[in-house]
Coordinates of C-alpha atoms in Angstrom, one line a residue:
M518 CA 12.7 -10.3 -14.7
I519 CA 12.6 -11.3 -11.1
T520 CA 15.9 -11.8 -9.2
K521 CA 16.8 -13.0 -5.7
K522 CA 17.2 -9.4 -4.6
D523 CA 13.5 -9.0 -5.4
Y524 CA 12.6 -11.8 -3.1
W525 CA 14.5 -10.2 -0.3
I526 CA 13.0 -6.8 -0.9
G527 CA 9.5 -8.5 -0.9
A528 CA 10.4 -10.1 2.5
V529 CA 11.5 -6.8 4.0
A530 CA 8.2 -5.2 2.8
G531 CA 6.4 -8.2 4.4
F532 CA 8.2 -7.7 7.7
L533 CA 7.3 -4.0 7.9
T534 CA 3.7 -4.9 6.9
G535 CA 3.6 -7.5 9.7
V536 CA 4.8 -5.0 12.3
L537 CA 2.1 -2.5 11.3
A538 CA -0.5 -5.2 11.3
L539 CA 0.4 -6.1 14.9
V540 CA -0.3 -2.5 15.8
M541 CA -3.6 -2.5 14.0
V542 CA -4.9 -5.7 15.5
F543 CA -4.0 -4.3 18.9
Y544 CA -6.3 -1.2 18.3
L545 CA -9.0 -3.5 16.9
E546 CA -8.7 -5.8 19.9
I547 CA -8.2 -8.9 17.7
S548 CA -6.4 -11.8 19.1
F549 CA -5.5 -15.3 17.8
P550 CA -2.9 -17.9 18.5
Y551 CA 0.7 -17.3 17.2
K552 CA -0.2 -13.9 15.8
K553 CA 3.3 -12.6 16.3
A554 CA 4.8 -15.5 14.5
F555 CA 2.3 -15.1 11.7
F556 CA 2.9 -11.4 11.1
L557 CA 6.6 -11.3 11.7
I558 CA 7.6 -14.6 10.0
G559 CA 4.6 -15.8 7.9
V560 CA 3.8 -12.5 6.2
P561 CA 7.4 -11.9 5.0
V562 CA 7.4 -15.5 3.5
L563 CA 4.1 -14.9 1.9
F564 CA 5.3 -11.6 0.4
A565 CA 8.4 -13.2 -1.0
F566 CA 6.2 -16.0 -2.5
G567 CA 4.0 -13.4 -4.0
V568 CA 6.9 -11.8 -5.8
W569 CA 7.9 -15.2 -7.1
L570 CA 4.4 -16.0 -8.2
G571 CA 4.2 -12.7 -10.1
G572 CA 7.5 -13.6 -11.9
F573 CA 6.2 -17.1 -12.7
L574 CA 2.9 -15.8 -14.2
G575 CA 4.9 -13.0 -15.9
R576 CA 6.4 -15.7 -18.2
Y577 CA 3.0 -15.9 -19.8
F578 CA 1.6 -12.5 -19.1
R579 CA 4.2 -9.8 -18.6
V580 CA 2.0 -7.5 -16.6
F581 CA 2.0 -10.0 -13.7
T582 CA 5.8 -9.4 -13.1
Q583 CA 5.1 -5.8 -12.2
F584 CA 1.7 -6.5 -10.6
G585 CA 3.2 -9.0 -8.1
K586 CA 5.7 -6.4 -6.9
Y587 CA 3.0 -3.7 -7.0
V588 CA 0.7 -5.7 -4.7
T589 CA 3.6 -6.3 -2.4
A590 CA 4.5 -2.7 -2.1
G591 CA 0.8 -1.8 -2.1
F592 CA 0.1 -4.0 1.0
L593 CA 2.8 -2.1 2.9
S594 CA 1.4 1.3 1.9
T595 CA -2.1 0.0 2.8
L596 CA -1.0 -1.1 6.2
I597 CA 0.6 2.3 6.8
D598 CA -2.7 3.8 5.8
F599 CA -4.8 1.5 7.9
T600 CA -2.7 1.7 11.0
T601 CA -2.6 5.5 10.9
L602 CA -6.3 5.6 10.4
N603 CA -6.9 3.4 13.4
V604 CA -4.5 5.4 15.6
V605 CA -6.0 8.8 14.6
S606 CA -9.6 7.4 14.9
A607 CA -8.8 6.0 18.4
L608 CA -7.3 9.3 19.5
T609 CA -10.1 11.4 18.1
G610 CA -13.0 9.0 18.7
V611 CA -14.3 9.6 15.2
T612 CA -15.5 6.4 13.3
A613 CA -18.1 7.8 10.9
G614 CA -19.6 10.8 9.2
I615 CA -18.1 13.5 7.1
V616 CA -15.3 14.1 9.5
I617 CA -14.0 10.6 9.0
G618 CA -12.9 11.8 5.5
W619 CA -10.5 14.2 7.2
V620 CA -9.3 11.5 9.7
N621 CA -8.6 9.3 6.7
I622 CA -6.2 11.8 5.1
P623 CA -3.0 11.6 7.2
G624 CA -2.5 7.9 6.7
F625 CA -3.3 8.2 3.0
V626 CA -0.7 11.0 2.6
I627 CA 2.0 9.1 4.4
A628 CA 1.2 6.0 2.3
V629 CA 1.4 8.1 -0.9
F630 CA 5.0 9.0 -0.3
N631 CA 5.9 5.5 0.7
G632 CA 4.2 4.1 -2.3
Y633 CA 5.8 6.5 -4.7
L634 CA 9.3 5.5 -3.6
W635 CA 8.6 1.8 -3.8
N636 CA 6.9 2.1 -7.2
K637 CA 9.5 4.4 -8.7
L638 CA 12.6 2.6 -7.4
W639 CA 11.4 -1.0 -7.5
V640 CA 8.0 -1.9 -9.0
F641 CA 8.2 0.1 -12.3
S642 CA 11.9 0.6 -12.4
P643 CA 13.7 -0.8 -15.5
R644 CA 16.8 -1.4 -13.3
L645 CA 17.3 -4.6 -11.3
S646 CA 18.6 -2.6 -8.3
V647 CA 17.2 0.4 -6.5
F648 CA 20.1 2.6 -7.7
P649 CA 22.3 2.1 -10.7
R650 CA 25.9 1.1 -10.0
G651 CA 28.2 4.0 -9.5
A652 CA 25.4 6.5 -9.0
S653 CA 25.0 8.2 -5.7
D654 CA 21.6 8.9 -4.1
R655 CA 22.2 12.6 -4.4
N656 CA 23.1 12.4 -8.1
L657 CA 20.0 10.4 -8.8
V658 CA 17.7 12.8 -7.0
S659 CA 19.2 15.9 -8.5
D660 CA 19.1 14.5 -12.1
K661 CA 16.3 15.7 -14.3
T662 CA 15.1 12.1 -14.7
G663 CA 15.8 11.4 -11.0
V664 CA 13.7 9.9 -8.3
F665 CA 11.2 12.7 -8.0
S666 CA 10.7 13.5 -11.7
D667 CA 7.4 11.6 -11.9
F668 CA 6.0 12.8 -8.6
P669 CA 3.6 15.4 -10.0
K670 CA 1.9 12.8 -12.2
F671 CA 2.0 10.3 -9.3
L672 CA 0.4 12.9 -7.1
A673 CA -2.4 13.5 -9.6
V674 CA -3.2 9.8 -9.8
T675 CA -3.1 9.4 -6.0
V676 CA -5.2 12.5 -5.3
G677 CA -7.9 10.9 -7.5
G678 CA -7.4 7.7 -5.4
L679 CA -7.7 9.7 -2.2
I680 CA -11.0 11.2 -3.4
L681 CA -12.3 7.7 -4.4
N682 CA -11.0 6.2 -1.1
S683 CA -12.6 8.8 1.2
V684 CA -15.9 9.0 -0.7
T685 CA -16.3 5.3 -0.6
I686 CA -15.6 5.2 3.2
I687 CA -18.0 8.0 3.9
I688 CA -20.8 6.3 1.9
I689 CA -20.3 2.9 3.5
T690 CA -19.9 4.1 7.1
T691 CA -22.6 6.8 6.9
Y692 CA -25.3 5.3 4.7
I693 CA -25.0 1.6 5.2
S694 CA -26.1 0.0 8.5
I695 CA -23.5 -1.7 10.5
P696 CA -23.9 -5.5 10.2
L697 CA -24.9 -7.3 13.4
G698 CA -21.8 -8.3 15.4
L699 CA -19.5 -5.6 14.1
T700 CA -18.4 -2.6 16.1
P701 CA -18.2 0.8 14.5
Q702 CA -14.4 0.6 14.5
R703 CA -14.4 -2.8 12.7
W704 CA -17.1 -1.6 10.2
L705 CA -14.8 1.4 9.5
N706 CA -12.1 -1.1 8.6
V707 CA -14.4 -3.1 6.4
A708 CA -15.2 0.1 4.5
K709 CA -11.5 0.8 4.3
V710 CA -10.9 -2.6 2.7
L711 CA -13.5 -2.1 0.1
A712 CA -12.3 1.4 -0.7
S713 CA -8.7 0.1 -0.9
I714 CA -9.6 -2.6 -3.5
L715 CA -11.0 0.1 -5.8
V716 CA -8.0 2.3 -5.3
I717 CA -5.6 -0.6 -6.0
I718 CA -7.1 -1.0 -9.4
W719 CA -7.2 2.7 -10.0
N720 CA -3.6 3.3 -9.0
F721 CA -2.1 0.4 -10.9
A722 CA -3.7 1.4 -14.1
G723 CA -2.6 5.1 -13.5
F724 CA 0.9 4.2 -12.5
K725 CA 1.5 1.8 -15.4
F726 CA 0.0 3.6 -18.2
F727 CA 0.5 7.3 -17.2
V728 CA 3.0 7.9 -14.4
F729 CA 5.8 5.3 -15.1
R730 CA 5.0 4.7 -18.7
K731 CA 8.2 3.8 -20.6

């Protein structure tokens, strides 16, 4: 069931995603009119709408209720991953080759921790709120079924996703010629998009049927 609180949570995720997107387009030297308004206002609205759409479709296919929230949280984690990749790539000058697999790891690791908390406390949580009423953060974390109880399984799924992510990026940036008109940095991001699509499918299936299975 989707509540008004879910819409606000989706909007917050959208705002954070928009901020990170602004950083990324700066590194990619991409400019277009009203980009600040789009990322800081338009994206939060789109994310809230995505949560609503997931709830609407969930009336007919229950999986969409979770999938809508999963995609919302996933976009935030993806932008954390993308932005970190671009910052590290810009600092090191690495845009292809085997080494890019290592450059890809820091952002992926940060995104993993972010994704775990969002998925555990919001996407796949049976509760309507992040924490149950009357329960403190410390009690929840220290409880055997607390916030980190599913982390080992989550880590196993995401490590598989990391391998899939990095291998896909290495193959695309190293063995496929850069299309005319694209810089190596932008081709790296195209590879990252394609890799992320594969990982989104992998992770959702793993989280739903293995990590957070009821």
